[in-house]
mmCIF file of C-alpha atoms in Angstrom:
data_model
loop_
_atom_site.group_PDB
_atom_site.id
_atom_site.type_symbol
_atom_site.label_atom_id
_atom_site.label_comp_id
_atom_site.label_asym_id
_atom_site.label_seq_id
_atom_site.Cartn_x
_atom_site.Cartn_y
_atom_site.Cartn_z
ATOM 1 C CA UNK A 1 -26.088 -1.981 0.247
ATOM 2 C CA UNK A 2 -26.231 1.600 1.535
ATOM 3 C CA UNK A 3 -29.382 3.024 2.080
ATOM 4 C CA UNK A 4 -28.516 5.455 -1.369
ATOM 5 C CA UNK A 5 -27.975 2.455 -3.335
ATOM 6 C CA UNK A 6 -24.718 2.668 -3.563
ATOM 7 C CA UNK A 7 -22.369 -0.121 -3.275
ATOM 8 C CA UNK A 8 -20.203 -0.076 0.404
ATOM 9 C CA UNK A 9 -16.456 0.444 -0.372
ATOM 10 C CA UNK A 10 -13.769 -2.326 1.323
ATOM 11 C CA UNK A 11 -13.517 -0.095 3.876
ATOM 12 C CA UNK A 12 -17.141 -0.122 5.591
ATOM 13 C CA UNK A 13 -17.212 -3.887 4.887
ATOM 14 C CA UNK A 14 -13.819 -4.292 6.920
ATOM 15 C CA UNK A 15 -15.812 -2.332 9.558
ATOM 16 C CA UNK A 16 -18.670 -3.741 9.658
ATOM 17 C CA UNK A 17 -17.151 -7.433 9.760
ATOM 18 C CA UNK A 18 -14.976 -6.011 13.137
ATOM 19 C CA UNK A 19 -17.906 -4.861 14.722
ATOM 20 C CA UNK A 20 -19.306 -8.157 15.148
ATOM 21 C CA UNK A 21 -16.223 -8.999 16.792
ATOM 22 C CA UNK A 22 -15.911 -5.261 18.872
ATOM 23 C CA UNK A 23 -18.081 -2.556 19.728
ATOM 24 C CA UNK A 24 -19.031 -0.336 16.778
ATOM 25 C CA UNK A 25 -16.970 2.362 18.063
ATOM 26 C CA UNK A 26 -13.339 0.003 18.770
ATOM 27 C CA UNK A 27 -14.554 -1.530 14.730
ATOM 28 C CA UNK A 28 -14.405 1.757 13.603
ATOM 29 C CA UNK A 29 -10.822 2.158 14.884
ATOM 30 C CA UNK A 30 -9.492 -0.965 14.569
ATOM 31 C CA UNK A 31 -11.300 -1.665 10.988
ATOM 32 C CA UNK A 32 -8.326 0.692 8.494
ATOM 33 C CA UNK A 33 -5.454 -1.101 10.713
ATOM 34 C CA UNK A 34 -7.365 -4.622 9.673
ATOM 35 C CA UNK A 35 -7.654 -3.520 6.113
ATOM 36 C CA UNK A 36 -4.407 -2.191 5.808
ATOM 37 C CA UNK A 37 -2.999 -5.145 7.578
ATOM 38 C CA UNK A 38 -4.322 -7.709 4.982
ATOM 39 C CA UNK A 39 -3.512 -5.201 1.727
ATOM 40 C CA UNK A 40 0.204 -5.347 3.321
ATOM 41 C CA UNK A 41 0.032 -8.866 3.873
ATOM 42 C CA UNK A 42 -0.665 -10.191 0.010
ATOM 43 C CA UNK A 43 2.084 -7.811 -0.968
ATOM 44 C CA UNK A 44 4.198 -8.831 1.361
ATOM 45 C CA UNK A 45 4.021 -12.632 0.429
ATOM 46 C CA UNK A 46 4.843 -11.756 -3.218
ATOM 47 C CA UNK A 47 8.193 -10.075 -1.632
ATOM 48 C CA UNK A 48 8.924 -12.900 0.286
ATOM 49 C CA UNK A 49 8.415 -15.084 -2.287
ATOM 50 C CA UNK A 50 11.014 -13.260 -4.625
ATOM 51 C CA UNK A 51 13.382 -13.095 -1.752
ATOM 52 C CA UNK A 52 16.260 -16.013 -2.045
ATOM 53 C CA UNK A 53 16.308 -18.921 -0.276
ATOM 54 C CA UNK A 54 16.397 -18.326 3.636
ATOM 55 C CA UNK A 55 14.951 -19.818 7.074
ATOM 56 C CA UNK A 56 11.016 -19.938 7.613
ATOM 57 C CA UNK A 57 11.884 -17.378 10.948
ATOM 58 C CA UNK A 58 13.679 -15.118 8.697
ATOM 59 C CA UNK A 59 11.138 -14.749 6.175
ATOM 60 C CA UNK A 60 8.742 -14.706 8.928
ATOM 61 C CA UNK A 61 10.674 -11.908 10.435
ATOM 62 C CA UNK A 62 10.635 -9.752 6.915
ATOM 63 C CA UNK A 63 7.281 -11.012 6.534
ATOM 64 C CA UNK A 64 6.547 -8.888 9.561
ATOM 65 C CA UNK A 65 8.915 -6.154 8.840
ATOM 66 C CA UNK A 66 7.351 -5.028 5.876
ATOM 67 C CA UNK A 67 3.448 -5.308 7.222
ATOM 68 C CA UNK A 68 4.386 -3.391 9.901
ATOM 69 C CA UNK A 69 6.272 -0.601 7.595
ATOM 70 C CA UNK A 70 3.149 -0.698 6.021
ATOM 71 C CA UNK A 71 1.127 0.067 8.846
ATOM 72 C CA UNK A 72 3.438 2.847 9.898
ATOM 73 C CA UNK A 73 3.428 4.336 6.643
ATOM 74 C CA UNK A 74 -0.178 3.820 4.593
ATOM 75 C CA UNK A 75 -2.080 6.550 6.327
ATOM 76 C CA UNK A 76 0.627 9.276 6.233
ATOM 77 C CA UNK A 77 1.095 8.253 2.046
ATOM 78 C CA UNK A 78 -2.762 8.122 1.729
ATOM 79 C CA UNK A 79 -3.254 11.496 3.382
ATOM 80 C CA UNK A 80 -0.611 12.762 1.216
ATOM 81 C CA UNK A 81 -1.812 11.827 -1.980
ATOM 82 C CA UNK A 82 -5.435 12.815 -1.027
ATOM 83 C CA UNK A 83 -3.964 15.867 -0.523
ATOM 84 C CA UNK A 84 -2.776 16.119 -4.053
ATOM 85 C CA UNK A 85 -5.639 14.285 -5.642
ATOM 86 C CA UNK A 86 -8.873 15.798 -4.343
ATOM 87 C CA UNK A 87 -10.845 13.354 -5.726
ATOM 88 C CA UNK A 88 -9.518 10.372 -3.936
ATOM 89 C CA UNK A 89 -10.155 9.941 -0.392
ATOM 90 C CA UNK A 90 -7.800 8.608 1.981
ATOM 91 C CA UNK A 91 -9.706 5.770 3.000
ATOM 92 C CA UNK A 92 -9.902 4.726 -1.010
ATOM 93 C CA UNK A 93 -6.362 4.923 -0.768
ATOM 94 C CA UNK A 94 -5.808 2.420 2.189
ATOM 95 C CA UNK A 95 -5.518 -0.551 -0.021
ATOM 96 C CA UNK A 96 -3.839 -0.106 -2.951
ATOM 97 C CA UNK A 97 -0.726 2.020 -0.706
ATOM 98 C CA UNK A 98 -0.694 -1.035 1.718
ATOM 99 C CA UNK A 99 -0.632 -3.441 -1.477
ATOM 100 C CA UNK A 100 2.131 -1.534 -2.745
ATOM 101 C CA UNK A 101 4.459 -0.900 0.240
ATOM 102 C CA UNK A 102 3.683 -4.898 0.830
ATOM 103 C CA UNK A 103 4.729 -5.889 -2.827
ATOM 104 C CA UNK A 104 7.545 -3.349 -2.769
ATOM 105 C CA UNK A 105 8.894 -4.501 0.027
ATOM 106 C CA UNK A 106 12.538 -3.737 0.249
ATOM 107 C CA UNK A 107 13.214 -3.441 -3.362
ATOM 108 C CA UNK A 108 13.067 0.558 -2.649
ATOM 109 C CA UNK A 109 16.316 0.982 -4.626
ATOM 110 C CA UNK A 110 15.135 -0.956 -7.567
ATOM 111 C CA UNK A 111 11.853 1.270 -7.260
ATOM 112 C CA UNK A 112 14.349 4.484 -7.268
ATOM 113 C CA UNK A 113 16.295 3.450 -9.729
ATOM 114 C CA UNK A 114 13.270 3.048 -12.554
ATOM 115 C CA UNK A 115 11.791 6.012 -11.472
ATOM 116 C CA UNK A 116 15.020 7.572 -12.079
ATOM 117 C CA UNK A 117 15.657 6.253 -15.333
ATOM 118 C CA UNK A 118 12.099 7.179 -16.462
ATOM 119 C CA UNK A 119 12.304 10.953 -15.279
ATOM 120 C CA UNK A 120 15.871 10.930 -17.653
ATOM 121 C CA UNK A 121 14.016 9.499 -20.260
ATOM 122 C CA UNK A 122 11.373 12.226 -19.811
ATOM 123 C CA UNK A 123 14.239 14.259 -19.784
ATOM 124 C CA UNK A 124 15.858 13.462 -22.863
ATOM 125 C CA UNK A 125 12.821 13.438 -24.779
ATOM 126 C CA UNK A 126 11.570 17.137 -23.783
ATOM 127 C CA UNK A 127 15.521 18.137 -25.165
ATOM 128 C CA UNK A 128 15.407 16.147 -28.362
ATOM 129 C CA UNK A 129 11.956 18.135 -29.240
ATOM 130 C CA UNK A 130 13.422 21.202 -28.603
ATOM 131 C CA UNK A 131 11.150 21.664 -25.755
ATOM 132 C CA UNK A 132 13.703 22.197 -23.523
ATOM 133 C CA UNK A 133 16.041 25.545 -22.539
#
């Protein structure tokens, strides 16, 4: 526990595990890229598992595509939505963004499209109670 009693987020323990392995200072570095790394990676195997039927090297391949999106991506989204949301820090944010670019994979369109059919349906119901122009 943390000397204020509180209970250490994912993060810390991430860190704390990779500084047995590193120097404090590389752990506290390397630790977010292991967190977001693993977050990514149990999305990623639902994706591949809802993939069709292909070659272990290709799913390997998109396995690997997709982690490494997720890498790219997690701390520029998690920044961003901190931003937004004062009350959630970016390194709260680290997980469930990697878990979501892993499990979204590259189903982006299907993720547009619902997102675009819910904003209509927003839409038509702000018109139909005369809430609209």
């Amino acid at each position: 526990m943390k000397p204020d009693g509180q209970i250490p987020d994912i993060l810390t323990v991430v860190i704390t595990i990779a500084a047995l392995l590193f120097s404090a200072e590389v752990a506290h570095m390397v630790g977010p890229y292991l967190l977001i790394i693993m977050a990514s990676a149990v999305g990623a195997s639902w994706t591949v598992k809802r993939q069709d039927k292909t070659t272990r090297i290709a799913a390997l391949w998109y396995f690997m595509r997709v982690c490494g999106a997720a890498v790219l991506l997690t701390g520029f989204l998690s920044a961003a939505i901190s931003g937004v949301h004062a009350d959630l820090t970016e390194s709260s944010l680290l997980v469930p963004v990697a878990f979501g670019l892993g499990a979204v994979g590259s189903d982006w369109k299907l993720v547009g499209a619902a997102i675009g059919r819910k904003l209509l349906d927003v839409i038509d119901l702000l018109f139909k109670r005369g809430g609209g122009p």
